[in-house]
Short mmCIF file of C-alpha atoms in Angstrom, two decimals:
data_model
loop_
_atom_site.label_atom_id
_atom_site.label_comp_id
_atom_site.label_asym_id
_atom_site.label_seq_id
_atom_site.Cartn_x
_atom_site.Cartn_y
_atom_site.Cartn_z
CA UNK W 1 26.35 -33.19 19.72
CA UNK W 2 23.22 -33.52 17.56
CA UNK W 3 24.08 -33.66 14.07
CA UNK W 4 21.36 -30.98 13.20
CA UNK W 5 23.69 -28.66 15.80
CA UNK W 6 26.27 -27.95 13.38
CA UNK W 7 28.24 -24.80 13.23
CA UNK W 8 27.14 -24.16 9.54
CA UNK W 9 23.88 -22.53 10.56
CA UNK W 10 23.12 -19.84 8.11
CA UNK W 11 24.41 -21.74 5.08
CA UNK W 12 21.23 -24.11 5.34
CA UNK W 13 19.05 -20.81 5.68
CA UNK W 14 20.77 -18.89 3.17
CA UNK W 15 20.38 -22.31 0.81
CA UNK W 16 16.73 -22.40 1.37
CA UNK W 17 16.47 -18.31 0.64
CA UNK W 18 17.98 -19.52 -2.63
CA UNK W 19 20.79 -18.06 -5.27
CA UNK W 20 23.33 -18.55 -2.81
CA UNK W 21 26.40 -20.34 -4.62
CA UNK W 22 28.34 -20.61 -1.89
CA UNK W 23 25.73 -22.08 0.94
CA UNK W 24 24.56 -24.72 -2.03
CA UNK W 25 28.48 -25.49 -2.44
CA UNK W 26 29.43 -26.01 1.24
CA UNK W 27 26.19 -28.09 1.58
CA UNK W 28 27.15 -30.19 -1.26
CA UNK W 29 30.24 -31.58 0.57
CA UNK W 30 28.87 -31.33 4.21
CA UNK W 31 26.42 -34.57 4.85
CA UNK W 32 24.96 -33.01 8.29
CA UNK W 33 24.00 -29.82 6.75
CA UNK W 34 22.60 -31.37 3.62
CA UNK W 35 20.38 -33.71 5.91
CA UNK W 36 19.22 -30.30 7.72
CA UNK W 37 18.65 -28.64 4.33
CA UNK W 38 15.98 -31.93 3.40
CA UNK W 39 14.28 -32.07 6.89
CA UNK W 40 13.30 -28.12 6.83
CA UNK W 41 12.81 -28.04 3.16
CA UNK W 42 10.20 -31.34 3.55
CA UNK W 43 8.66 -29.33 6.50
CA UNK W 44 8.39 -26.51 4.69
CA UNK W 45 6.87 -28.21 1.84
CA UNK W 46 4.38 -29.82 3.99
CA UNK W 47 2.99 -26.42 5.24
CA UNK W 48 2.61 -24.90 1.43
CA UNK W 49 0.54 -28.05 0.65
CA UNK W 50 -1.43 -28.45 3.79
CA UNK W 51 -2.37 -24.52 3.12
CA UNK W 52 -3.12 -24.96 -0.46
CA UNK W 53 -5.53 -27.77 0.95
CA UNK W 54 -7.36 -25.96 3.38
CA UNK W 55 -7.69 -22.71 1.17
CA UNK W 56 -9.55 -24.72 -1.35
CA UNK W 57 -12.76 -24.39 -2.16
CA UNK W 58 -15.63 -26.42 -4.04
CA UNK W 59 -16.56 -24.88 -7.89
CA UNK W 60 -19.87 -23.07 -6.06
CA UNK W 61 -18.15 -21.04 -3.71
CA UNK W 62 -15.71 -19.45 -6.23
CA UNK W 63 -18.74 -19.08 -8.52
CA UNK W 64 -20.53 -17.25 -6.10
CA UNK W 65 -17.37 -15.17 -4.62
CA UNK W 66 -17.33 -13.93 -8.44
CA UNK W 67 -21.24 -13.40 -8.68
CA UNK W 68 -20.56 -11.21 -5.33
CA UNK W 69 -17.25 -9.52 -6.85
CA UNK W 70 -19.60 -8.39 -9.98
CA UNK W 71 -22.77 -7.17 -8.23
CA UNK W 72 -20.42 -4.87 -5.63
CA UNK W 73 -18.91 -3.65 -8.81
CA UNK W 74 -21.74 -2.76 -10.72
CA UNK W 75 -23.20 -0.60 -7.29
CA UNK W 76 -19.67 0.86 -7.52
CA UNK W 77 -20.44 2.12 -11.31
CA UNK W 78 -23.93 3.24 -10.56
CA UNK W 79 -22.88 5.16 -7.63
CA UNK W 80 -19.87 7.02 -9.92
CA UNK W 81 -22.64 7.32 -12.61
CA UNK W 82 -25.19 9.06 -10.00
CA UNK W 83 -22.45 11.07 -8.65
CA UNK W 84 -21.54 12.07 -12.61
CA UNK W 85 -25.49 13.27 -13.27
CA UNK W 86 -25.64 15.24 -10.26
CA UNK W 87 -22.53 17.30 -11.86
CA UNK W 88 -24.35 19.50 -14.30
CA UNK W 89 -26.69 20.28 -11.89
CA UNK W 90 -24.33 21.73 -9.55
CA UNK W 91 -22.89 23.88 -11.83
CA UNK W 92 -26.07 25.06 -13.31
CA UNK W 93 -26.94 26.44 -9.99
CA UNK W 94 -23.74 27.49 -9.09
CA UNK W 95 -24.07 29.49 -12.32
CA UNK W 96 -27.72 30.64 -11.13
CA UNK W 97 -26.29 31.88 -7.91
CA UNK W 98 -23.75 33.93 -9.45
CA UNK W 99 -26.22 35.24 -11.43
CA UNK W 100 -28.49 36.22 -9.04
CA UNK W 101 -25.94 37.70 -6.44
CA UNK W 102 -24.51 40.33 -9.31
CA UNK W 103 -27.66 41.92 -10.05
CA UNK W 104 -27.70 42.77 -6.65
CA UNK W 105 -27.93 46.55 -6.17
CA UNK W 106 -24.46 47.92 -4.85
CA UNK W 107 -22.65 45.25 -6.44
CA UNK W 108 -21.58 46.58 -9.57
CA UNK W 109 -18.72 46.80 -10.77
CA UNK W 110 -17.25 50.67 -10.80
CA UNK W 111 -14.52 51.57 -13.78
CA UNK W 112 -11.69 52.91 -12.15
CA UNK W 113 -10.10 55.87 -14.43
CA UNK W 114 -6.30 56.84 -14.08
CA UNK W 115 -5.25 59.70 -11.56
CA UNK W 116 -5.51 63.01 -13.35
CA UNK W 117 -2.93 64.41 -11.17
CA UNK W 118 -0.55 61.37 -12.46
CA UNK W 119 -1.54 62.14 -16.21
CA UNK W 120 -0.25 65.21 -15.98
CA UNK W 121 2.94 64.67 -14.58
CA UNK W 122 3.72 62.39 -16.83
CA UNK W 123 2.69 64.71 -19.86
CA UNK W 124 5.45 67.55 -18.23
CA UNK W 125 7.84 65.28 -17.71
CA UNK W 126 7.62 63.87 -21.38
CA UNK W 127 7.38 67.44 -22.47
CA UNK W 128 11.08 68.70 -20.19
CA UNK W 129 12.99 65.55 -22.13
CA UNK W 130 11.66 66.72 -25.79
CA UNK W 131 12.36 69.68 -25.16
CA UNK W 132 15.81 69.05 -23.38
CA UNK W 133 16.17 66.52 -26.97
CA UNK W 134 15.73 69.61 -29.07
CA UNK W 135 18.10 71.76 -27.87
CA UNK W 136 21.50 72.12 -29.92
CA UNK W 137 23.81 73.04 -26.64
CA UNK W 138 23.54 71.03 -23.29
CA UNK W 139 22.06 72.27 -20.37
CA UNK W 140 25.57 73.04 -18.71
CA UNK W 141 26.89 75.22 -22.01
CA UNK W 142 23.93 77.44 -21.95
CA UNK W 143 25.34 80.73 -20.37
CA UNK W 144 28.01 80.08 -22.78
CA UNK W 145 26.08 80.23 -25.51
CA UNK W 146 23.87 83.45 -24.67
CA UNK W 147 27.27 84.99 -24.31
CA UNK W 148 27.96 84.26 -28.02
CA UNK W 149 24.60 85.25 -29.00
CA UNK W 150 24.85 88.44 -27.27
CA UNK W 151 28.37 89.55 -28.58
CA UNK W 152 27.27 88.42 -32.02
CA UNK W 153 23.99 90.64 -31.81
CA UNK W 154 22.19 87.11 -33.29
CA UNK W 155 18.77 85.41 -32.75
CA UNK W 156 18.78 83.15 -29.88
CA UNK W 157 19.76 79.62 -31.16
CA UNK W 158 16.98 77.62 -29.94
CA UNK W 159 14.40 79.68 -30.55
CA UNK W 160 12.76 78.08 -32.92
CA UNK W 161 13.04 75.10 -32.15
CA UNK W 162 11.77 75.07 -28.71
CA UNK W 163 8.31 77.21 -29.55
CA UNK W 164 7.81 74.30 -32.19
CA UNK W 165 7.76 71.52 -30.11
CA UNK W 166 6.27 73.89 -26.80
CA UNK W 167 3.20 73.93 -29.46
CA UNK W 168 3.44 70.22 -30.57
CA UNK W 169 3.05 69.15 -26.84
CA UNK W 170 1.06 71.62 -25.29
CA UNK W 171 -1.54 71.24 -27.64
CA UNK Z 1 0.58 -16.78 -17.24
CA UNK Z 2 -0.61 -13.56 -19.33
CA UNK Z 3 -3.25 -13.49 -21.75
CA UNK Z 4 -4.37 -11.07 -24.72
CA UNK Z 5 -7.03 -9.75 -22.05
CA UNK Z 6 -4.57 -9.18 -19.35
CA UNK Z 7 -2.01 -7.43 -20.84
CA UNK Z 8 -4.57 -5.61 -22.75
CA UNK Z 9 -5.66 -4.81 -18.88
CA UNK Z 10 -2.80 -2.41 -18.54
CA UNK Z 11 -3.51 -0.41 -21.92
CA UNK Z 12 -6.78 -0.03 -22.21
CA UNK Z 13 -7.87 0.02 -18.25
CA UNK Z 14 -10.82 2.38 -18.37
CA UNK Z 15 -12.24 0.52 -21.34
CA UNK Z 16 -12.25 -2.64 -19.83
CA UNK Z 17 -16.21 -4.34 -20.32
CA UNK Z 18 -17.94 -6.11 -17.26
CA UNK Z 19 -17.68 -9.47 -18.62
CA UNK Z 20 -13.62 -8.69 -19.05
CA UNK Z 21 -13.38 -7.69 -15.78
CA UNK Z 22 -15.26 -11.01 -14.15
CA UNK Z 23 -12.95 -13.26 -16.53
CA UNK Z 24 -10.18 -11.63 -14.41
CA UNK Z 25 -11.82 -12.45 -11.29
CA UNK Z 26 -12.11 -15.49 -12.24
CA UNK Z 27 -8.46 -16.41 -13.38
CA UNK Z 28 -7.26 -14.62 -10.47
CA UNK Z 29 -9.53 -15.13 -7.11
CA UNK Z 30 -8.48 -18.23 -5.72
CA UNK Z 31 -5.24 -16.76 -5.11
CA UNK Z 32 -6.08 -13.73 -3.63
CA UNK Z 33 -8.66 -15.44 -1.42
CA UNK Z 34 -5.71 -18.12 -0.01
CA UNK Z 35 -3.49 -15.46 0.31
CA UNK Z 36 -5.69 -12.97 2.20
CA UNK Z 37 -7.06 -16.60 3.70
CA UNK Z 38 -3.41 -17.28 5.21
CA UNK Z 39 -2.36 -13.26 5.94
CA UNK Z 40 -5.94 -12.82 8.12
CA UNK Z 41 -6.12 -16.21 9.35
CA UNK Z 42 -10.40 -15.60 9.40
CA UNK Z 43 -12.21 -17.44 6.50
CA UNK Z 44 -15.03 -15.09 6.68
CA UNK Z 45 -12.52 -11.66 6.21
CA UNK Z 46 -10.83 -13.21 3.48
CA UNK Z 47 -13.87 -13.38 1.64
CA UNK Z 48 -15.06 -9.92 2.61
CA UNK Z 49 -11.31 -8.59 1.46
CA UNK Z 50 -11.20 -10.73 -1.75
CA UNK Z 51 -14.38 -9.06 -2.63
CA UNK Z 52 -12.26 -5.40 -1.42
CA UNK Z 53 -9.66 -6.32 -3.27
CA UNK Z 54 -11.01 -6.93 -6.72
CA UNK Z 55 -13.08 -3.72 -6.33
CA UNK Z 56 -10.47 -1.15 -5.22
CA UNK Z 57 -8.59 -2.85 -8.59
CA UNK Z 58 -11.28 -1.97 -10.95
CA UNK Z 59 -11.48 1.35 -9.32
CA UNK Z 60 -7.75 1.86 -9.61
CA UNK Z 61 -7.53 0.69 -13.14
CA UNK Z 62 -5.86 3.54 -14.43
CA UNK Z 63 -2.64 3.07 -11.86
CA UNK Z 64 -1.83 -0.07 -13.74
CA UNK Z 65 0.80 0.49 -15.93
CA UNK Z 66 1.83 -3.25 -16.55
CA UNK Z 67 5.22 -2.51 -15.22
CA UNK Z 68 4.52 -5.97 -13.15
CA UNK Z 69 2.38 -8.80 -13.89
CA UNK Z 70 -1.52 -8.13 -13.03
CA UNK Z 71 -1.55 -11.15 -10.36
CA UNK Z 72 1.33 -9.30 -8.33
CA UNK Z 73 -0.70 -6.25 -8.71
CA UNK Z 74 -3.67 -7.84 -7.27
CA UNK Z 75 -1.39 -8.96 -4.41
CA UNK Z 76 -0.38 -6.22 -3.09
CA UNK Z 77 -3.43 -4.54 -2.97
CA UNK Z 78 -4.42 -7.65 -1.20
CA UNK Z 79 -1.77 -7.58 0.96
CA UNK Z 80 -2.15 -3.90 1.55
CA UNK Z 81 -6.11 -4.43 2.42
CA UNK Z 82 -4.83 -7.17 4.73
CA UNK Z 83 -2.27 -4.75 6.75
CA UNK Z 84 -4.81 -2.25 7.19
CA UNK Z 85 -7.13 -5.08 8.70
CA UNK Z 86 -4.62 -6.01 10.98
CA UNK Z 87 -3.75 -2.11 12.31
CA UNK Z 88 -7.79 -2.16 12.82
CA UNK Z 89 -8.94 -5.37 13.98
CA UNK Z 90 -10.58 -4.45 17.44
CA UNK Z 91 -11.78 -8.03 17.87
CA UNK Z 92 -8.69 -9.48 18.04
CA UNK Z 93 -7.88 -9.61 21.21
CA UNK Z 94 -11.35 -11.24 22.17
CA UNK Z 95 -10.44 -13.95 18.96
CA UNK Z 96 -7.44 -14.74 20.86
CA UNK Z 97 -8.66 -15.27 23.58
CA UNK Z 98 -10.86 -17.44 22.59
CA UNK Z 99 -9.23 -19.33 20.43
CA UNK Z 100 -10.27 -17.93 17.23
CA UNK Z 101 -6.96 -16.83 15.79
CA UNK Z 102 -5.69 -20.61 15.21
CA UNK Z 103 -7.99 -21.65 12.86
CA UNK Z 104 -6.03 -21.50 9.90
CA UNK Z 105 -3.09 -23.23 11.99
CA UNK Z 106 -5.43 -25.88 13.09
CA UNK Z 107 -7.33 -26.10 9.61
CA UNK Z 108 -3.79 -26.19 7.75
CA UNK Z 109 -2.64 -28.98 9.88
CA UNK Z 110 -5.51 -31.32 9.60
CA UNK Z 111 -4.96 -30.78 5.73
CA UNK Z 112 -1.94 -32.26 5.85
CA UNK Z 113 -1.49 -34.67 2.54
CA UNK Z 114 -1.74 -38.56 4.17
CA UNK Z 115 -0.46 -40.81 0.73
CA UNK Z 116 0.48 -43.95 1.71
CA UNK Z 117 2.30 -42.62 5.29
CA UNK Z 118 1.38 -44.68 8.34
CA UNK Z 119 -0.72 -42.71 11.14
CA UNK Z 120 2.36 -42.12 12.88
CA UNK Z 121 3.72 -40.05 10.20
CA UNK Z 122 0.93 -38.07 9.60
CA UNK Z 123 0.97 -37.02 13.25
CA UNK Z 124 4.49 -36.32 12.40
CA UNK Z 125 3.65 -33.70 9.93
CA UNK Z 126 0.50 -32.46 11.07
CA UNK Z 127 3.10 -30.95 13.90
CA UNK Z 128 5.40 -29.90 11.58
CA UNK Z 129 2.45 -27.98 10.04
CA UNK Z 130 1.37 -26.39 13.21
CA UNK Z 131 5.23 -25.63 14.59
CA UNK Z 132 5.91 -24.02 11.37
CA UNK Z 133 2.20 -21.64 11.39
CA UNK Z 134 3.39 -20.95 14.91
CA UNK Z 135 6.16 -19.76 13.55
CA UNK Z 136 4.76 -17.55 10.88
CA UNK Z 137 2.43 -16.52 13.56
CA UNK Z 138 5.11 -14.68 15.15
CA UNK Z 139 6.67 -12.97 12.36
CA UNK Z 140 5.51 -9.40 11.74
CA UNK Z 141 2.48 -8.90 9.26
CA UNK Z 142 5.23 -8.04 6.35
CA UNK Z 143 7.49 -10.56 6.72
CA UNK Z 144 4.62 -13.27 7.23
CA UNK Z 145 3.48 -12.03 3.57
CA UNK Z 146 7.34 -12.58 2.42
CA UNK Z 147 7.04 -16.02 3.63
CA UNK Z 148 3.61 -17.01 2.77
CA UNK Z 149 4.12 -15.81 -0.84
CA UNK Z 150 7.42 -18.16 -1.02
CA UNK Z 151 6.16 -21.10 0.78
CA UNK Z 152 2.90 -21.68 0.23
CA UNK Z 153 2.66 -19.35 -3.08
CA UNK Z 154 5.55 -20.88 -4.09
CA UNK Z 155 6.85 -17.76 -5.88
CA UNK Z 156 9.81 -16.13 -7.29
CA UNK Z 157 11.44 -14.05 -4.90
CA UNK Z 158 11.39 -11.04 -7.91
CA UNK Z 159 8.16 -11.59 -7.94
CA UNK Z 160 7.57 -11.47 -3.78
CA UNK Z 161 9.28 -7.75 -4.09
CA UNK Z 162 7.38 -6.33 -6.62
CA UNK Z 163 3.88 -7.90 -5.07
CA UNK Z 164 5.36 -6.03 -1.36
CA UNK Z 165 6.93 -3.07 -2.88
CA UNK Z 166 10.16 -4.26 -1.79
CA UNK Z 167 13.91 -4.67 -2.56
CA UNK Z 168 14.81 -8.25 -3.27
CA UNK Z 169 17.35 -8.10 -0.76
CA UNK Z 170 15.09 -7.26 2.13
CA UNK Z 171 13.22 -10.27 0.93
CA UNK Z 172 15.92 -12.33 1.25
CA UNK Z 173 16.68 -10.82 4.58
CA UNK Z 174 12.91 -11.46 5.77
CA UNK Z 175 13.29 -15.14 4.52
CA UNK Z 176 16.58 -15.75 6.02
CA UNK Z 177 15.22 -14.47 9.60
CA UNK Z 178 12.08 -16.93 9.36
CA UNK Z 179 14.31 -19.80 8.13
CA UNK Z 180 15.68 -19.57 11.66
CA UNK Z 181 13.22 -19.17 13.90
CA UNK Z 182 11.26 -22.11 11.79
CA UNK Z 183 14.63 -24.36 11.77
CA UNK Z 184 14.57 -23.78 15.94
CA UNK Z 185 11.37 -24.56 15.91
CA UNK Z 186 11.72 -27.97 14.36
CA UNK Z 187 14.76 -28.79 16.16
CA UNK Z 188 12.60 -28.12 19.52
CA UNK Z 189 9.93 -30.80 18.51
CA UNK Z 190 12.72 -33.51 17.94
#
């Protein structure tokens, strides 16, 4: 059996992930994985270099990735700045339009006045509970009361009252 | 490392000067280019979505908060320009076919770092270099990023998840699944 074959497989991986206590301490006592753990790890160490090599780039082509970098951004302000001039323009003729499409004849604006028929209604109705307010028997004991008015030879009781308010409301 | 100007960055994004902006492009491109450089694999679209990235960040100054460091913000809208390349690269299948797509794994490889190693070792890790870009060649577009940023990056796995927008135990799980294909891999060549 090849000694990178061992049966400790994910405790070299989960080493190299890192922060894993318990791979680092088996690997510490186990020679094969440890020897695994090196030959990946060396690999892997290879590949970050030989990619940091080939990314890198002479002092002129940086300069001139930046010089690019700063021209695209200034065509990116002009353009908002354009786009932020042609704003009040918009809304002046926006405004214009408006203007123009309510002087239109027919387009007025009518004022719309209450119901009369639900004015007065209202005005009865406010005149029944007043009146209903002012009385000193209820509704219900009114036969009662003509009875005692009658027998007594009196004035009616609410007399008074009621042609008071009858005028206050109906005027 | 942060500076004055870059954490200023976060704060005062919309009154950031021209000249403040290009000292970030400066600190910041060679990294975005090699990344983009090893996500793309295509010299000529990693400087065309360098030049993308940098300009979608000054556009999108205002979504900086400075909740992560401005390089990892600059990654992942690098790495997000380089997914959308992928999902509409029409060419590709013409670059593969001719041969296009390995240039990076052939470039990387004959970058290998000699030192004072005989010939026969620098063969040795030359095809190390390629078995390992094979690998990475195979691995979806995210977890490719995952293992580019730790491997050739060389950075903090906190730092891989915030650059992805990703919890640091689906890193781990990206990593792990890599390790294994690139640990076959080797075993394979010897």
């Amino acid at each position: 059996m090849n000694s990178n074959e061992n049966a400790h497989d994910p405790l070299v991986e989960q080493a190299l992930v890192g922060f894993d206590l318990a791979a680092e301490h088996h690997i510490a006592h186990c020679e094969p994985c440890q020897t695994e753990r090196e030959k990946v790890a060396e690999a892997l160490c290879r590949f970050g270099a030989a990619n940091r090599e080939y990314a890198n780039r002479p002092n002129s082509f940086w300069e001139q990735q930046a010089e690019s970098i700063r021209a695209a951004q200034q065509a990116s302000v002009r353009r908002s700045r354009a786009t932020l001039a042609l704003v009040p323009s918009v809304v002046v003729l926006l405004l214009l339009g408006f203007a123009v499409l309510g002087r239109a004849p027919g387009v007025r604006p009518v004022a719309v006045a209450p119901p009369l028929a639900q004015t007065d209604s209202d005005h009865e109705l406010l005149v029944g509970v007043e009146r209903a307010m002012g009385r000193r028997t209820p509704l219900a004991l009114e036969p009662a009361t003509l009875m005692v008015e009658e027998s007594s030879g009196n004035e009616p009781l609410n007399s008074t009252d009621e042609s008071k308010e009858r005028r206050s409301h109906e005027n | 490392m942060e500076t004055a100007l870059t954490s200023a960055f976060g704060a005062a994004a919309q009154k950031i000067t021209a000249e403040e902006f290009d000292a970030i492009v400066r600190r910041h491109q060679r990294r975005v280019h090699r990344f983009l450089l090893m996500l793309v694999r295509d010299p000529e679209e990693a400087d065309n979505l360098t030049q993308e990235c940098f300009l979608r960040a000054y556009q999108n100054l205002s979504s900086f908060r400075g909740e992560s460091s401005l390089e990892t913000w600059l990654l992942r809208i690098a790495a997000n320009l380089a997914r959308d390349h992928a999902r509409n690269r029409k060419a590709s299948f013409w670059k593969r076919l001719l041969g296009l797509d390995d240039e990076a794994e052939n470039g990387a490889a004959a970058h290998v770092p000699s030192g004072d190693a005989s010939p026969e070792q620098v063969l040795l890790a030359r095809e190390d270099v390629r078995a390992v870009w094979d690998v990475a060649n195979q691995l979806s577009q995210q977890q490719r990023a995952v293992f580019l940023l730790r491997f050739v990056e060389e950075m903090e796995l906190t730092e891989i998840a915030d650059a992805l927008g990703l919890q640091v135990g689906s890193v781990k799980t990206h990593l792990f699944r890599a390790l294994q294909t690139v640990r076959g891999k080797l075993r394979d060549l010897r």
